[in-house]
Coordinates of C-alpha atoms and ligand atoms in Angstrom, one line a residue:
X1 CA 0.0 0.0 0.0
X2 CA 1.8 3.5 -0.8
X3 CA 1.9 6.0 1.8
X4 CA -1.3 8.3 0.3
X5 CA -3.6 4.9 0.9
X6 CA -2.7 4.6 4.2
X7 CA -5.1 6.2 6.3
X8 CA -3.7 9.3 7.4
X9 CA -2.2 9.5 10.9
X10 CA -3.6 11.8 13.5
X11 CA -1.1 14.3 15.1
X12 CA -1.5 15.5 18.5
X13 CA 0.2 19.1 18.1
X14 CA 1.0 19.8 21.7
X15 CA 1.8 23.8 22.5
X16 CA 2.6 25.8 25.3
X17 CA 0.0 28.4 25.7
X18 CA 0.6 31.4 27.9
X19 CA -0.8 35.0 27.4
X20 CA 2.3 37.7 29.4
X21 CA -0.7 39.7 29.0
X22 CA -3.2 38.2 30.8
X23 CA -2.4 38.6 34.8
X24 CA -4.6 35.3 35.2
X25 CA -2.9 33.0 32.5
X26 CA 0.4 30.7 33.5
X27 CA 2.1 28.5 31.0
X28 CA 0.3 25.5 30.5
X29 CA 0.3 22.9 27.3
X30 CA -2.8 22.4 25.6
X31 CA -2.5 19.8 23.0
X32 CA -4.4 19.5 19.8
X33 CA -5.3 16.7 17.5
X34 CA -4.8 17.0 13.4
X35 CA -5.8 14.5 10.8
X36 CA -2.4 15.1 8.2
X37 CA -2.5 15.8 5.1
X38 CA -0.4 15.3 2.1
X39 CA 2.5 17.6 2.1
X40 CA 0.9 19.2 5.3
X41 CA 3.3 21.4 7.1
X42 CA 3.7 22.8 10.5
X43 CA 2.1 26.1 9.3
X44 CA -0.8 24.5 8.0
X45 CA -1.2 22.0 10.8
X46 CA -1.3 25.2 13.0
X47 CA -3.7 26.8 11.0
X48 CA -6.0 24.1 11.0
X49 CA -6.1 24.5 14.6
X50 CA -6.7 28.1 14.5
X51 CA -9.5 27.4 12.1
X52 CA -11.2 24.4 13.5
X53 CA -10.3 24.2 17.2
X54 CA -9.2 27.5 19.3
X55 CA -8.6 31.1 17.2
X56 CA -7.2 32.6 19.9
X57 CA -4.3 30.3 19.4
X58 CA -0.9 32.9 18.6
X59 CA 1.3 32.3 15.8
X60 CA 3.5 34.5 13.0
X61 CA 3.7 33.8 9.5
X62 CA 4.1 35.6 6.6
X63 CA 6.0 33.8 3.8
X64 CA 5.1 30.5 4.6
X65 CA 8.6 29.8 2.3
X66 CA 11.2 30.4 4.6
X67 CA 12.1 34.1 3.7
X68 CA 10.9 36.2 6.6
X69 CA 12.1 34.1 9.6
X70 CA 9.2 35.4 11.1
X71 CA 8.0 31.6 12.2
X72 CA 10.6 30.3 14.0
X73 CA 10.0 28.4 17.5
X74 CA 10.5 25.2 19.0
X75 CA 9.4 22.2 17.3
X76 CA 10.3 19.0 19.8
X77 CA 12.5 21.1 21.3
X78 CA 14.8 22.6 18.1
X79 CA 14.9 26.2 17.3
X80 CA 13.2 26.1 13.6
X81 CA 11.3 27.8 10.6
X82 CA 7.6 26.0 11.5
X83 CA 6.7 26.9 7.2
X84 CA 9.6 24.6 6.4
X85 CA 9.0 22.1 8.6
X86 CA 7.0 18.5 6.5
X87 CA 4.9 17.3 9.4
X88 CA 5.6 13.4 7.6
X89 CA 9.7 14.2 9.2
X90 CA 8.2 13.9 12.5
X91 CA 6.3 11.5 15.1
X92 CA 2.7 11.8 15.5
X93 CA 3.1 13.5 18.8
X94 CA 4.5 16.9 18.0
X95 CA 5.7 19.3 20.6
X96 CA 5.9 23.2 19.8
X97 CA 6.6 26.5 22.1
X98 CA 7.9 29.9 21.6
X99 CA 11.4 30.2 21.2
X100 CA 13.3 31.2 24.5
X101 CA 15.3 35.0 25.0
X102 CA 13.1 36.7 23.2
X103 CA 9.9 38.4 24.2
X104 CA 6.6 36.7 24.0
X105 CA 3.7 38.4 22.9
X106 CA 1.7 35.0 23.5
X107 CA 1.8 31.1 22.6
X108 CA 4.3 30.5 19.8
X109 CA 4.7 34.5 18.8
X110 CA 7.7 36.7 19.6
X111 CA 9.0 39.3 19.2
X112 CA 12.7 38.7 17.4
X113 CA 12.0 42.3 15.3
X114 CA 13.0 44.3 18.7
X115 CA 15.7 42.5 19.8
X116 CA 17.4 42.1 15.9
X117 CA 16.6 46.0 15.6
X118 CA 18.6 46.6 19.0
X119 CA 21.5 44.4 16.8
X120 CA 21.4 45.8 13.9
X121 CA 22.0 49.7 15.7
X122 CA 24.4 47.9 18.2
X123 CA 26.7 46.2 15.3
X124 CA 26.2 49.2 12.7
X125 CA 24.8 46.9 10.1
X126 CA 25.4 49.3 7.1
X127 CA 27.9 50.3 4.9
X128 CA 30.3 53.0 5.9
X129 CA 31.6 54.9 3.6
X130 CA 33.0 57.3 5.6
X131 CA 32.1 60.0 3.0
X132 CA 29.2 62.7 3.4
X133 CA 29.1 63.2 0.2
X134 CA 26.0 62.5 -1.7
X135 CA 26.8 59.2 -4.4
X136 CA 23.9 59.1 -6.3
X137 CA 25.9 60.0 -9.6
X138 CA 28.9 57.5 -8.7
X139 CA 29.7 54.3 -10.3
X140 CA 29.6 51.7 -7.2
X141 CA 33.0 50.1 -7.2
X142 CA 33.9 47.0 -9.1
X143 CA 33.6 43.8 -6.2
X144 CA 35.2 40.3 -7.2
X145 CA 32.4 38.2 -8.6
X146 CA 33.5 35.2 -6.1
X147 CA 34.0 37.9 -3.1
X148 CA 30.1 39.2 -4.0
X149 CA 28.7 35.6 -3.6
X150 CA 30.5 35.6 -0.8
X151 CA 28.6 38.5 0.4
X152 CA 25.8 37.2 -0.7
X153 CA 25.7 34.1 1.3
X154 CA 25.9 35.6 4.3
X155 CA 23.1 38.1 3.8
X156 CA 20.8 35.6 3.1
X157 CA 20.3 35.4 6.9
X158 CA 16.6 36.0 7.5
X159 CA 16.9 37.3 11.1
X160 CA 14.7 34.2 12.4
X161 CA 16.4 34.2 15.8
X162 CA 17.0 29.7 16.0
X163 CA 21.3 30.4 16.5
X164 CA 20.3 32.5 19.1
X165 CA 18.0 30.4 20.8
X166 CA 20.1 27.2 20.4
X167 CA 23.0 29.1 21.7
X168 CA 24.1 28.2 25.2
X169 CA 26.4 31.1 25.7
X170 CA 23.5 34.0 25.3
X171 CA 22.0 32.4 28.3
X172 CA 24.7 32.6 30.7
X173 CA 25.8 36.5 28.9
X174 CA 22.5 38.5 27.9
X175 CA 25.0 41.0 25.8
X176 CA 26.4 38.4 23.4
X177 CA 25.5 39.2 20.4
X178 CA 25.3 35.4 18.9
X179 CA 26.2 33.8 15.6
X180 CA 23.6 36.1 13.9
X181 CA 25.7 39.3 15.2
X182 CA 29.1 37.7 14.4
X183 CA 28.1 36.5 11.0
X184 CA 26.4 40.0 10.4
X185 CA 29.8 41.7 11.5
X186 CA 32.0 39.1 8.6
X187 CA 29.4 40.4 6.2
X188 CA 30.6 44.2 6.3
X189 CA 34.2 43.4 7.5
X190 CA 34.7 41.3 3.8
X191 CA 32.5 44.2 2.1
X192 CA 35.5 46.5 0.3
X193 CA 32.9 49.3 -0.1
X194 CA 32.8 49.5 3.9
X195 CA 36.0 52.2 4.9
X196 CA 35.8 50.6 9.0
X197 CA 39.2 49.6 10.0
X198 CA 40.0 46.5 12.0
X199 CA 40.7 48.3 15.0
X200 CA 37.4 50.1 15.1
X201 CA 35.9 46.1 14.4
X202 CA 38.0 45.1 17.5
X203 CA 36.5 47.9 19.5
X204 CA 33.0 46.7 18.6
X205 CA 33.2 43.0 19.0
X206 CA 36.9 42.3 20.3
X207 CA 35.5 41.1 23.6
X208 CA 33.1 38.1 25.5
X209 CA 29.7 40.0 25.1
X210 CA 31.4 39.6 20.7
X211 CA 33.7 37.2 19.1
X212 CA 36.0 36.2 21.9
X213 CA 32.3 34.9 24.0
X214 CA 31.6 32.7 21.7
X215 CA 32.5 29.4 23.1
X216 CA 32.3 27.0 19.9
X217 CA 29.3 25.5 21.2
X218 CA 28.0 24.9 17.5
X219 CA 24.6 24.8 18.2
X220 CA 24.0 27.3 16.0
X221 CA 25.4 26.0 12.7
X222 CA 23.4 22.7 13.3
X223 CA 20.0 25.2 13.7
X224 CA 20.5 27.7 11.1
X225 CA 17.7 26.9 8.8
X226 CA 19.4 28.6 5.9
X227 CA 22.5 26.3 6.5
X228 CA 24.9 29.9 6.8
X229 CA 28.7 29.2 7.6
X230 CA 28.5 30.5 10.7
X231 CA 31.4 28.8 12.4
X232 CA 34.0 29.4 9.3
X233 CA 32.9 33.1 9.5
X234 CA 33.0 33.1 13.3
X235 CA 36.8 31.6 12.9
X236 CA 37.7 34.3 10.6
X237 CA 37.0 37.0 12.8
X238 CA 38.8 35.3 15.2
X239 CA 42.0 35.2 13.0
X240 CA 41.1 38.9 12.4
X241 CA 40.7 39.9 16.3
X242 CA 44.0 38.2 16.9
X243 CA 45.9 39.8 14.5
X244 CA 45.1 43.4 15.8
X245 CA 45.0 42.3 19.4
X246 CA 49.1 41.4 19.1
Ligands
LIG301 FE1 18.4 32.5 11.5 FE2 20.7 31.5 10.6 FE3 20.3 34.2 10.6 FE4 20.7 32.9 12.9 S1 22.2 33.1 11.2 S2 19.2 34.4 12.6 S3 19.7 30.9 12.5 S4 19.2 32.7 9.4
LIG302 FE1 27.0 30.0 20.5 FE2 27.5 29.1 18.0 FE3 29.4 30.1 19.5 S1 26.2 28.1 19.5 S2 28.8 29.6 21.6 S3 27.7 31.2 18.8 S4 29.5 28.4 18.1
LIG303 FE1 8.3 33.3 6.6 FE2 8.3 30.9 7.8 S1 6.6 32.2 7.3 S2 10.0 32.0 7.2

């Protein structure tokens, strides 16, 4: 009998439900059962609940293919993107919760925008050119096609917050600012078109809360669901850091 003439399994989708908002709510796991569908992943599994069983249930999408990073949490316990995720890859009994560190607004949705904006201003995440003057008339200098893909690669990071949750260093040092900082920081160290200085890199990130608290845990290389080199880039800064620190 082939798998689609089987009759379909029922999941029980169990969640941890808890409203910050609500001075009478308390985490608690409420669990759920699905019939599965072809193909069904976790976002439709989750929406099926919202639809047929509780619609107060909380949950972010927006993609639904892995682009926004706005559905990561914690699916059996690993940091991942819940649109990406084939219910068929795991047991029947699923368990899901919100991804730790960051804030909840409720059930599986968090806020990851606040604390990757308070990043993003920490680690200067833009190019600087170290010139006031207005370029819109100037060529933009020539890159090295294999440096640009380069480049690329690590700005495909879609800010979905699993290295930092499956990091075991941010929760012993709330300033780290994780693989997802460190990888941002290779990004605009390689970038030629960005006039910082290894020095003033050092000064950001030459310390425990940046590239010398990292403790080569690896969790987040194993979580990253757009498979970024984080350790490799983590290593160079490293060789970079020690260079300027002799
Ligand atoms: Fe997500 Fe990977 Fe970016 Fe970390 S580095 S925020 S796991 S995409
Ligand atoms: Fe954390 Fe990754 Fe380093 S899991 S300790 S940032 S190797
Ligand atoms: Fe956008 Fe999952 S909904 S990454």
């Amino acid at each position: 009998m082939s798998q689609e003439e089987k009759a379909p399994r029922i999941l029980k989708i169990s969640i941890l439900r808890f409203d910050p908002h609500d001075p009478d709510d308390f985490p608690h796991m409420e669990t759920f059962e699905v019939e599965e569908a072809i193909g069904m992943t976790l976002f439709v599994a989750l929406n099926e609940i919202r639809e047929h069983h509780d619609n107060s249930l909380k949950f972010d999408f927006v993609c639904r293919a892995g682009i926004c990073g706005s559905c990561s949490m914690l699916v059996n316990g690993k940091p991942t993107l819940a649109c990406r995720t084939l219910t068929k890859k795991l047991d029947a009994h699923i368990t899901l919760a919100p991804l730790p560190l960051f804030e909840l607004i409720g059930d599986l949705s968090i806020y990851t925008g606040k604390w990757m904006r308070g990043l993003n201003e920490r680690l200067e995440t833009w190019i600087h050119n170290k010139s006031n003057e207005l370029q819109v008339d100037r060529l933009e200098e020539r890159m090295e096609p294999a440096l640009a893909d380069e480049i690329y690669e690590l700005d495909r990071c879609v800010e979905c917050g699993c290295c930092v949750a499956g990091c075991g260093t941010i929760q012993m040092r709330e300033n780290f600012v994780g693989a997802v900082g460190l990888n941002k920081v290779a990004r605009y160290h390689l970038d030629p078109r960005d006039k910082r200085t290894d020095e003033e890199f050092y000064e950001m990130i030459g310390d425990e809360d940046g590239v010398f608290g990292c403790m080569t845990l690896l969790g987040c290389e194993d979580v990253c669901p757009k498979d970024l080199p984080l350790q490799s880039k983590i290593a160079y800064l490293r060789r970079m850091m020690l260079k300027n620190a002799l």
